[in-house]
mmCIF file of C-alpha atoms in Angstrom:
data_model
loop_
_atom_site.group_PDB
_atom_site.id
_atom_site.type_symbol
_atom_site.label_atom_id
_atom_site.label_comp_id
_atom_site.label_asym_id
_atom_site.label_seq_id
_atom_site.Cartn_x
_atom_site.Cartn_y
_atom_site.Cartn_z
ATOM 1 C CA MET A 18 -123.648 -12.004 64.865
ATOM 2 C CA ASN A 19 -122.665 -14.765 67.304
ATOM 3 C CA GLU A 20 -123.739 -15.292 70.905
ATOM 4 C CA LYS A 21 -120.863 -13.310 72.364
ATOM 5 C CA GLU A 22 -121.337 -10.302 70.050
ATOM 6 C CA ALA A 23 -125.116 -10.390 70.783
ATOM 7 C CA LEU A 24 -124.373 -10.441 74.535
ATOM 8 C CA ILE A 25 -121.804 -7.498 74.275
ATOM 9 C CA LEU A 26 -124.236 -5.455 72.027
ATOM 10 C CA LYS A 27 -127.057 -5.787 74.674
ATOM 11 C CA LEU A 28 -124.690 -4.728 77.539
ATOM 12 C CA VAL A 29 -123.589 -1.628 75.374
ATOM 13 C CA LYS A 30 -127.223 -0.775 74.728
ATOM 14 C CA GLU A 31 -127.957 -0.858 78.449
ATOM 15 C CA ASP A 32 -124.793 1.287 79.286
ATOM 16 C CA PRO A 33 -123.039 2.997 76.175
ATOM 17 C CA PHE A 34 -120.123 3.928 78.460
ATOM 18 C CA ILE A 35 -119.385 0.647 79.933
ATOM 19 C CA SER A 36 -115.688 -0.174 80.234
ATOM 20 C CA LEU A 37 -113.735 -2.978 78.621
ATOM 21 C CA ILE A 38 -113.105 -4.210 82.211
ATOM 22 C CA ASP A 39 -116.752 -4.272 82.984
ATOM 23 C CA LEU A 40 -117.632 -5.925 79.718
ATOM 24 C CA ALA A 41 -114.861 -8.608 80.292
ATOM 25 C CA ALA A 42 -116.317 -9.367 83.784
ATOM 26 C CA LYS A 43 -119.967 -9.705 82.696
ATOM 27 C CA THR A 44 -118.964 -11.936 79.570
ATOM 28 C CA ASP A 45 -116.331 -14.112 81.253
ATOM 29 C CA LEU A 46 -114.077 -12.933 78.383
ATOM 30 C CA SER A 47 -110.616 -11.505 78.347
ATOM 31 C CA ARG A 48 -110.221 -7.734 77.616
ATOM 32 C CA SER A 49 -108.441 -8.431 74.395
ATOM 33 C CA ALA A 50 -111.299 -10.727 73.365
ATOM 34 C CA VAL A 51 -113.832 -8.109 74.107
ATOM 35 C CA ALA A 52 -111.927 -5.487 72.188
ATOM 36 C CA GLY A 53 -111.950 -7.798 69.212
ATOM 37 C CA TYR A 54 -115.764 -8.362 69.459
ATOM 38 C CA ILE A 55 -116.075 -4.526 69.736
ATOM 39 C CA SER A 56 -114.005 -4.232 66.591
ATOM 40 C CA SER A 57 -116.234 -6.638 64.770
ATOM 41 C CA LEU A 58 -119.551 -4.871 65.775
ATOM 42 C CA THR A 59 -118.089 -1.679 64.617
ATOM 43 C CA LYS A 60 -117.225 -2.982 61.193
ATOM 44 C CA GLN A 61 -120.765 -4.455 61.114
ATOM 45 C CA GLY A 62 -122.249 -1.051 61.863
ATOM 46 C CA LYS A 63 -123.713 -2.147 65.042
ATOM 47 C CA ILE A 64 -121.965 0.349 67.070
ATOM 48 C CA LEU A 65 -120.188 3.568 66.179
ATOM 49 C CA GLY A 66 -116.868 4.921 67.168
ATOM 50 C CA ARG A 67 -115.430 5.522 70.841
ATOM 51 C CA ALA A 68 -117.773 5.159 73.917
ATOM 52 C CA TYR A 69 -119.541 2.373 72.006
ATOM 53 C CA ILE A 70 -122.003 4.944 70.578
ATOM 54 C CA LEU A 71 -125.029 3.230 69.096
ATOM 55 C CA PRO A 72 -126.068 4.166 65.568
ATOM 56 C CA GLU A 73 -129.272 6.053 65.395
ATOM 57 C CA LYS A 74 -131.889 4.025 63.580
ATOM 58 C CA ARG A 75 -132.686 5.570 60.110
ATOM 59 C CA GLN A 76 -135.606 4.122 58.030
ATOM 60 C CA VAL A 77 -134.101 5.302 54.790
ATOM 61 C CA LEU A 78 -130.708 6.030 53.565
ATOM 62 C CA CYS A 79 -130.622 7.810 50.150
ATOM 63 C CA VAL A 80 -127.361 7.458 48.500
ATOM 64 C CA GLY A 81 -126.188 9.347 45.412
ATOM 65 C CA GLY A 82 -126.558 12.774 43.892
ATOM 66 C CA ALA A 83 -127.202 16.215 45.375
ATOM 67 C CA ASN A 84 -127.009 19.009 42.977
ATOM 68 C CA VAL A 85 -127.964 22.638 42.231
ATOM 69 C CA ASP A 86 -130.866 22.450 39.805
ATOM 70 C CA ARG A 87 -131.293 25.335 37.274
ATOM 71 C CA LYS A 88 -134.422 25.606 35.129
ATOM 72 C CA ILE A 89 -134.724 27.785 32.209
ATOM 73 C CA TRP A 90 -137.998 27.715 30.423
ATOM 74 C CA SER A 91 -139.162 29.546 27.210
ATOM 75 C CA ARG A 92 -142.107 31.899 27.378
ATOM 76 C CA GLY A 93 -143.164 30.925 23.879
ATOM 77 C CA VAL A 94 -142.556 27.971 21.483
ATOM 78 C CA LEU A 95 -138.899 27.147 21.628
ATOM 79 C CA GLU A 96 -136.907 27.929 18.518
ATOM 80 C CA LEU A 97 -133.462 26.363 18.060
ATOM 81 C CA GLY A 98 -130.550 28.492 16.562
ATOM 82 C CA THR A 99 -131.831 31.665 17.956
ATOM 83 C CA SER A 100 -132.467 33.714 21.093
ATOM 84 C CA ASN A 101 -135.754 32.804 23.153
ATOM 85 C CA PRO A 102 -137.426 34.948 25.789
ATOM 86 C CA ALA A 103 -137.074 32.923 29.064
ATOM 87 C CA GLU A 104 -137.384 32.740 32.843
ATOM 88 C CA SER A 105 -135.229 30.912 35.148
ATOM 89 C CA SER A 106 -135.090 29.494 38.684
ATOM 90 C CA LYS A 107 -132.671 27.713 40.933
ATOM 91 C CA SER A 108 -133.483 25.054 43.482
ATOM 92 C CA CYS A 109 -131.916 22.146 45.359
ATOM 93 C CA GLY A 110 -131.805 18.825 43.328
ATOM 94 C CA GLY A 111 -130.037 15.731 42.750
ATOM 95 C CA VAL A 112 -131.885 12.331 42.610
ATOM 96 C CA ALA A 113 -130.905 10.754 45.818
ATOM 97 C CA ARG A 114 -131.416 14.134 47.692
ATOM 98 C CA ASN A 115 -134.892 14.806 45.934
ATOM 99 C CA ILE A 116 -136.019 11.355 47.030
ATOM 100 C CA GLY A 117 -134.638 11.982 50.484
ATOM 101 C CA GLU A 118 -136.611 15.298 50.750
ATOM 102 C CA ASN A 119 -139.781 13.729 49.468
ATOM 103 C CA LEU A 120 -139.718 10.966 51.941
ATOM 104 C CA GLY A 121 -138.815 13.429 54.756
ATOM 105 C CA ARG A 122 -141.847 15.581 54.083
ATOM 106 C CA LEU A 123 -143.809 12.367 54.121
ATOM 107 C CA GLY A 124 -142.692 11.819 57.650
ATOM 108 C CA ASN A 125 -139.974 9.086 57.081
ATOM 109 C CA ASP A 126 -136.780 9.057 59.068
ATOM 110 C CA VAL A 127 -134.239 9.815 56.257
ATOM 111 C CA SER A 128 -130.689 10.227 55.986
ATOM 112 C CA VAL A 129 -128.680 11.419 52.800
ATOM 113 C CA LEU A 130 -125.108 10.166 51.783
ATOM 114 C CA THR A 131 -123.737 12.380 48.942
ATOM 115 C CA ALA A 132 -120.756 14.559 48.082
ATOM 116 C CA VAL A 133 -120.786 18.284 47.682
ATOM 117 C CA GLY A 134 -117.984 20.700 47.075
ATOM 118 C CA ASP A 135 -116.650 23.206 49.717
ATOM 119 C CA ASP A 136 -118.350 26.006 47.972
ATOM 120 C CA HIS A 137 -121.605 28.324 48.410
ATOM 121 C CA GLU A 138 -123.629 25.841 46.341
ATOM 122 C CA GLY A 139 -122.608 22.912 48.447
ATOM 123 C CA HIS A 140 -123.298 24.629 51.892
ATOM 124 C CA TRP A 141 -126.507 25.803 50.778
ATOM 125 C CA LEU A 142 -127.612 22.337 49.557
ATOM 126 C CA MET A 143 -126.684 20.744 52.850
ATOM 127 C CA GLN A 144 -128.271 23.523 54.951
ATOM 128 C CA TYR A 145 -131.573 23.281 53.140
ATOM 129 C CA THR A 146 -131.755 19.512 53.100
ATOM 130 C CA LYS A 147 -131.221 19.469 56.882
ATOM 131 C CA ALA A 148 -134.756 20.451 57.281
ATOM 132 C CA PHE A 149 -135.883 17.004 55.832
ATOM 133 C CA ALA A 150 -133.131 14.531 56.219
ATOM 134 C CA ASP A 151 -130.058 13.818 58.329
ATOM 135 C CA VAL A 152 -126.977 14.789 56.086
ATOM 136 C CA SER A 153 -124.335 13.792 58.731
ATOM 137 C CA PRO A 154 -123.309 10.768 56.185
ATOM 138 C CA SER A 155 -122.492 13.211 53.510
ATOM 139 C CA GLU A 156 -118.993 14.534 52.728
ATOM 140 C CA THR A 157 -117.829 17.926 51.772
ATOM 141 C CA LEU A 158 -114.973 17.564 49.418
ATOM 142 C CA LYS A 159 -112.385 20.387 49.050
ATOM 143 C CA GLY A 160 -111.204 21.096 45.594
ATOM 144 C CA HIS A 161 -114.396 19.980 43.942
ATOM 145 C CA ALA A 162 -117.254 21.799 42.590
ATOM 146 C CA THR A 163 -120.846 20.882 43.590
ATOM 147 C CA GLY A 164 -122.766 19.236 40.980
ATOM 148 C CA THR A 165 -125.157 21.189 38.826
ATOM 149 C CA TYR A 166 -128.044 20.118 36.448
ATOM 150 C CA THR A 167 -129.411 22.678 34.234
ATOM 151 C CA ALA A 168 -132.653 21.859 32.283
ATOM 152 C CA VAL A 169 -134.171 23.910 29.378
ATOM 153 C CA LEU A 170 -138.005 23.477 29.171
ATOM 154 C CA ASN A 171 -140.345 24.488 26.465
ATOM 155 C CA HIS A 172 -143.514 26.778 27.043
ATOM 156 C CA ASP A 173 -145.594 23.543 27.994
ATOM 157 C CA GLY A 174 -143.088 22.529 30.808
ATOM 158 C CA GLU A 175 -141.474 19.532 29.048
ATOM 159 C CA MET A 176 -137.707 19.262 28.964
ATOM 160 C CA THR A 177 -136.019 19.993 25.728
ATOM 161 C CA VAL A 178 -132.513 19.447 26.820
ATOM 162 C CA ALA A 179 -130.527 18.984 30.050
ATOM 163 C CA LEU A 180 -126.954 19.620 30.905
ATOM 164 C CA ALA A 181 -125.202 17.963 33.847
ATOM 165 C CA GLU A 182 -121.847 18.692 35.469
ATOM 166 C CA MET A 183 -121.178 16.220 38.245
ATOM 167 C CA SER A 184 -117.601 15.191 37.960
ATOM 168 C CA ILE A 185 -117.426 15.438 41.910
ATOM 169 C CA TYR A 186 -118.946 11.996 42.076
ATOM 170 C CA ASP A 187 -116.019 10.365 40.132
ATOM 171 C CA SER A 188 -113.956 10.873 43.324
ATOM 172 C CA ILE A 189 -116.099 8.539 45.186
ATOM 173 C CA THR A 190 -114.353 5.048 45.699
ATOM 174 C CA PRO A 191 -115.538 1.722 47.253
ATOM 175 C CA GLU A 192 -113.294 2.407 50.172
ATOM 176 C CA PHE A 193 -115.340 5.630 50.788
ATOM 177 C CA ILE A 194 -118.442 3.357 51.047
ATOM 178 C CA ASP A 195 -116.750 0.930 53.387
ATOM 179 C CA ARG A 196 -115.837 3.808 55.757
ATOM 180 C CA LYS A 197 -119.530 4.940 55.585
ATOM 181 C CA TRP A 198 -120.997 1.413 55.932
ATOM 182 C CA SER A 199 -122.252 1.964 59.466
ATOM 183 C CA TYR A 200 -124.941 4.213 57.901
ATOM 184 C CA PHE A 201 -126.002 1.432 55.576
ATOM 185 C CA ALA A 202 -126.035 -1.205 58.330
ATOM 186 C CA SER A 203 -128.270 0.804 60.447
ATOM 187 C CA ALA A 204 -130.871 1.541 58.019
ATOM 188 C CA ASP A 205 -134.100 -0.421 57.032
ATOM 189 C CA PHE A 206 -133.904 0.561 53.410
ATOM 190 C CA ILE A 207 -131.232 1.958 50.875
ATOM 191 C CA MET A 208 -132.330 3.932 48.037
ATOM 192 C CA LEU A 209 -129.465 4.310 45.594
ATOM 193 C CA ASP A 210 -129.070 6.283 42.467
ATOM 194 C CA THR A 211 -126.388 5.735 39.754
ATOM 195 C CA ASN A 212 -124.464 8.989 40.033
ATOM 196 C CA PHE A 213 -121.491 7.200 41.602
ATOM 197 C CA PRO A 214 -118.864 5.166 39.657
ATOM 198 C CA GLY A 215 -119.768 1.625 38.545
ATOM 199 C CA GLU A 216 -117.395 -0.082 40.988
ATOM 200 C CA VAL A 217 -119.123 1.799 43.827
ATOM 201 C CA LEU A 218 -122.611 0.826 42.754
ATOM 202 C CA GLU A 219 -121.337 -2.838 42.470
ATOM 203 C CA ARG A 220 -119.796 -2.555 46.011
ATOM 204 C CA ILE A 221 -123.014 -1.112 47.629
ATOM 205 C CA ILE A 222 -125.206 -3.911 45.759
ATOM 206 C CA ASP A 223 -122.865 -6.828 46.821
ATOM 207 C CA ARG A 224 -122.660 -5.800 50.475
ATOM 208 C CA CYS A 225 -126.475 -5.097 50.790
ATOM 209 C CA ARG A 226 -127.086 -8.561 49.278
ATOM 210 C CA LYS A 227 -124.698 -10.301 51.659
ATOM 211 C CA GLU A 228 -126.028 -8.450 54.709
ATOM 212 C CA ASN A 229 -129.670 -8.866 53.616
ATOM 213 C CA ILE A 230 -130.356 -5.093 53.539
ATOM 214 C CA GLN A 231 -133.304 -3.918 51.444
ATOM 215 C CA LEU A 232 -132.254 -1.992 48.321
ATOM 216 C CA GLY A 233 -133.969 0.216 45.743
ATOM 217 C CA ILE A 234 -132.287 1.652 42.743
ATOM 218 C CA THR A 235 -133.196 4.203 40.332
ATOM 219 C CA PRO A 236 -131.006 5.012 37.324
ATOM 220 C CA VAL A 237 -130.283 8.718 36.706
ATOM 221 C CA SER A 238 -130.071 8.423 33.004
ATOM 222 C CA SER A 239 -129.613 5.802 30.176
ATOM 223 C CA PRO A 240 -125.801 6.239 30.078
ATOM 224 C CA LYS A 241 -125.454 6.065 33.784
ATOM 225 C CA ALA A 242 -127.837 2.915 33.974
ATOM 226 C CA LYS A 243 -125.036 1.170 32.044
ATOM 227 C CA LYS A 244 -122.784 1.495 35.012
ATOM 228 C CA LEU A 245 -124.976 -1.143 36.933
ATOM 229 C CA PRO A 246 -123.505 -4.753 37.131
ATOM 230 C CA GLN A 247 -125.360 -7.411 35.228
ATOM 231 C CA ASP A 248 -125.975 -9.332 38.676
ATOM 232 C CA LEU A 249 -128.630 -7.371 40.571
ATOM 233 C CA SER A 250 -129.488 -10.197 42.839
ATOM 234 C CA GLY A 251 -131.086 -8.867 46.295
ATOM 235 C CA VAL A 252 -132.265 -5.628 44.666
ATOM 236 C CA THR A 253 -135.784 -5.120 45.945
ATOM 237 C CA TRP A 254 -137.096 -2.499 43.678
ATOM 238 C CA LEU A 255 -135.677 -1.052 40.475
ATOM 239 C CA ILE A 256 -137.595 1.973 39.091
ATOM 240 C CA ALA A 257 -136.573 3.312 35.686
ATOM 241 C CA ASN A 258 -137.997 5.256 32.707
ATOM 242 C CA LYS A 259 -138.239 3.820 29.154
ATOM 243 C CA GLU A 260 -134.734 4.915 28.055
ATOM 244 C CA GLU A 261 -132.930 3.564 31.308
ATOM 245 C CA ALA A 262 -134.864 0.256 30.946
ATOM 246 C CA GLU A 263 -133.778 -0.093 27.401
ATOM 247 C CA ALA A 264 -130.051 0.451 28.454
ATOM 248 C CA LEU A 265 -130.363 -2.119 31.272
ATOM 249 C CA ALA A 266 -132.388 -4.839 29.300
ATOM 250 C CA GLY A 267 -130.360 -4.229 26.087
ATOM 251 C CA ILE A 268 -133.519 -3.917 23.826
ATOM 252 C CA ASP A 269 -135.514 -1.294 22.061
ATOM 253 C CA ILE A 270 -139.040 -0.649 23.470
ATOM 254 C CA ARG A 271 -141.332 0.086 20.717
ATOM 255 C CA ASN A 272 -144.819 -1.197 22.278
ATOM 256 C CA GLU A 273 -146.404 -2.127 25.421
ATOM 257 C CA GLY A 274 -145.263 -5.774 25.106
ATOM 258 C CA ASP A 275 -141.613 -4.547 24.940
ATOM 259 C CA PHE A 276 -142.080 -2.787 28.246
ATOM 260 C CA PHE A 277 -142.846 -6.146 29.895
ATOM 261 C CA LYS A 278 -140.213 -7.820 28.025
ATOM 262 C CA ALA A 279 -137.634 -5.359 29.215
ATOM 263 C CA ALA A 280 -138.955 -5.698 32.840
ATOM 264 C CA GLU A 281 -138.683 -9.509 32.547
ATOM 265 C CA ILE A 282 -135.076 -9.321 31.489
ATOM 266 C CA ILE A 283 -134.381 -7.086 34.531
ATOM 267 C CA ILE A 284 -136.277 -9.427 36.772
ATOM 268 C CA HIS A 285 -133.844 -12.328 35.441
ATOM 269 C CA MET A 286 -130.934 -10.071 36.436
ATOM 270 C CA GLY A 287 -132.054 -10.650 40.067
ATOM 271 C CA VAL A 288 -134.484 -7.865 40.951
ATOM 272 C CA GLU A 289 -137.642 -8.608 42.903
ATOM 273 C CA LYS A 290 -139.799 -5.792 41.506
ATOM 274 C CA VAL A 291 -139.509 -3.650 38.430
ATOM 275 C CA VAL A 292 -141.187 -0.339 37.495
ATOM 276 C CA ILE A 293 -140.898 1.363 34.195
ATOM 277 C CA SER A 294 -142.396 4.810 33.848
ATOM 278 C CA ARG A 295 -143.795 5.726 30.402
ATOM 279 C CA GLY A 296 -144.300 9.510 30.899
ATOM 280 C CA ASP A 297 -147.806 10.732 30.416
ATOM 281 C CA LYS A 298 -148.844 6.979 29.617
ATOM 282 C CA GLY A 299 -148.202 6.008 33.197
ATOM 283 C CA LEU A 300 -146.169 2.999 34.131
ATOM 284 C CA ILE A 301 -146.081 -0.777 34.076
ATOM 285 C CA TYR A 302 -144.879 -3.089 36.842
ATOM 286 C CA PHE A 303 -143.699 -6.541 36.944
ATOM 287 C CA THR A 304 -142.488 -8.758 39.804
ATOM 288 C CA ALA A 305 -140.442 -12.007 40.355
ATOM 289 C CA LYS A 306 -143.704 -13.379 41.954
ATOM 290 C CA GLY A 307 -145.675 -12.825 38.703
ATOM 291 C CA GLU A 308 -147.455 -9.648 39.479
ATOM 292 C CA ALA A 309 -147.765 -7.489 36.440
ATOM 293 C CA GLY A 310 -149.922 -4.584 35.416
ATOM 294 C CA VAL A 311 -150.288 -1.276 33.660
ATOM 295 C CA LEU A 312 -151.352 2.071 35.514
ATOM 296 C CA ILE A 313 -152.761 4.856 33.449
ATOM 297 C CA PRO A 314 -152.407 8.460 35.019
ATOM 298 C CA PRO A 315 -155.249 10.939 35.073
ATOM 299 C CA ALA A 316 -155.321 13.788 32.736
ATOM 300 C CA ILE A 317 -153.853 16.887 34.697
ATOM 301 C CA SER A 318 -152.433 20.315 34.111
ATOM 302 C CA ILE A 319 -148.642 20.039 33.978
ATOM 303 C CA ILE A 320 -146.613 22.941 35.385
ATOM 304 C CA ASP A 321 -143.123 21.458 35.380
ATOM 305 C CA VAL A 322 -141.886 17.904 34.839
ATOM 306 C CA THR A 323 -138.565 18.251 36.762
ATOM 307 C CA GLY A 324 -138.558 15.927 39.791
ATOM 308 C CA ALA A 325 -141.556 14.029 38.971
ATOM 309 C CA GLY A 326 -139.583 10.761 38.424
ATOM 310 C CA ASP A 327 -137.891 11.263 41.781
ATOM 311 C CA SER A 328 -141.190 11.671 43.494
ATOM 312 C CA LEU A 329 -142.624 8.653 41.784
ATOM 313 C CA VAL A 330 -139.828 6.617 43.422
ATOM 314 C CA ALA A 331 -140.294 8.270 46.616
ATOM 315 C CA GLY A 332 -143.924 7.484 46.693
ATOM 316 C CA ILE A 333 -143.414 3.810 45.910
ATOM 317 C CA ILE A 334 -140.781 3.382 48.584
ATOM 318 C CA TYR A 335 -142.973 5.293 51.197
ATOM 319 C CA ALA A 336 -145.768 2.815 50.403
ATOM 320 C CA HIS A 337 -143.566 -0.235 50.289
ATOM 321 C CA LEU A 338 -142.257 0.819 53.904
ATOM 322 C CA ASN A 339 -145.733 0.975 55.078
ATOM 323 C CA GLY A 340 -146.495 -2.569 53.957
ATOM 324 C CA ILE A 341 -148.464 -1.895 50.969
ATOM 325 C CA GLN A 342 -148.585 -4.241 47.867
ATOM 326 C CA THR A 343 -147.114 -3.581 44.562
ATOM 327 C CA GLU A 344 -150.058 -2.132 42.555
ATOM 328 C CA ASP A 345 -151.245 0.142 45.236
ATOM 329 C CA ALA A 346 -147.570 1.155 45.997
ATOM 330 C CA CYS A 347 -147.253 2.268 42.319
ATOM 331 C CA LYS A 348 -150.681 4.278 42.448
ATOM 332 C CA ILE A 349 -149.209 6.134 45.557
ATOM 333 C CA GLY A 350 -146.016 6.706 43.845
ATOM 334 C CA MET A 351 -148.000 8.152 40.871
ATOM 335 C CA ALA A 352 -150.079 10.311 43.231
ATOM 336 C CA CYS A 353 -146.735 11.720 44.655
ATOM 337 C CA SER A 354 -145.661 12.420 41.067
ATOM 338 C CA ILE A 355 -148.845 14.251 40.311
ATOM 339 C CA LEU A 356 -148.158 16.628 43.110
ATOM 340 C CA THR A 357 -144.684 17.360 41.696
ATOM 341 C CA LEU A 358 -146.047 17.890 38.206
ATOM 342 C CA GLN A 359 -148.328 20.571 39.536
ATOM 343 C CA SER A 360 -145.434 22.534 41.027
ATOM 344 C CA ILE A 361 -142.619 24.546 39.688
ATOM 345 C CA GLU A 362 -140.403 23.264 42.551
ATOM 346 C CA THR A 363 -138.390 20.067 42.109
ATOM 347 C CA VAL A 364 -140.059 18.852 45.283
ATOM 348 C CA ASN A 365 -143.440 20.166 45.966
ATOM 349 C CA PRO A 366 -143.286 22.333 49.117
ATOM 350 C CA VAL A 367 -146.908 21.490 50.068
ATOM 351 C CA LEU A 368 -146.075 17.596 50.053
ATOM 352 C CA ASN A 369 -147.218 15.884 53.169
ATOM 353 C CA ASN A 370 -149.057 12.669 54.118
ATOM 354 C CA GLU A 371 -152.510 14.479 54.006
ATOM 355 C CA GLN A 372 -151.868 15.911 50.647
ATOM 356 C CA LEU A 373 -150.591 12.537 49.279
ATOM 357 C CA LEU A 374 -153.590 10.783 50.456
ATOM 358 C CA ASP A 375 -156.113 13.381 49.193
ATOM 359 C CA THR A 376 -154.279 13.156 45.576
ATOM 360 C CA TYR A 377 -154.545 9.393 45.809
ATOM 361 C CA LYS A 378 -158.128 9.243 46.648
ATOM 362 C CA GLN A 379 -159.038 11.765 43.941
ATOM 363 C CA ASN A 380 -157.163 9.977 41.205
ATOM 364 C CA PHE A 381 -157.152 6.172 42.128
ATOM 365 C CA LYS A 382 -160.064 5.425 44.245
#
């Protein structure tokens, strides 16, 4: 931003309804020149639309999936090839949406950018999510069905298989992101999942790097992790599970050393901080500054694993935004994940700052 743009932005902040004539008089510029600067500031996301409306500051913008989660769990030992007695539930899901809800419950200023269908499921998702995050950046697309994710769990709560129908995200284009860029430019941190097409992910990563916007990425699955570009320069955090890390690093992870080898490869792709979760064995972290470590989780009773990875990400980003260093940020992420593992819901409805702090103290102090 140059001096003239900075001056115009200052004047607009003081009076969002100031006219071009008054702006021209106060800046010693022609009206056409002022209009040019206004156009530039709009493209940068510094102001929005007509009447020079200033963007509302959002601490975190979560970008990616918002789906209907359906869970079916066996009452007994799951037997393949035959009928199993089961119970089922339906809840709001989607990686980006889940992270946004977790962060919103923790008191962060959150917005969600996703796409849903013009159907009952899409309206329900947006209405529910409004309680925790601003959904105005999101889009309702006619002629598309809202994404769904169906998980089949065994009697211990472990996922046996999952089915995802998310073709709606294939309609998202780089131009769609460009039209929504004011929401990116006005955020302190972008949290991106990999539901959108590869060219869209690359556009977001590239623009965030050029505009020095903090960016975190969490892959949705190992196949979707492969959509990420090889150049991840400018990415602040990348948080993945074992299979996703294998897909990104291009190696098989067989032992603890391989976890760090994969993390180092991802660091060399340009990421500042890498976390690889290892299920009930905890996680490893590795940073471009040489920080590295292993965190082992406490033994707990698990009710349902769905959403635990998303809450881990949310806890880490929550800690990062509060200036907490890498190892403790990962511990807070694990504490957030513990709360989710002890709930049947994808996002634990009792999650708040106090619950998170209590869980952290009980398990990591």
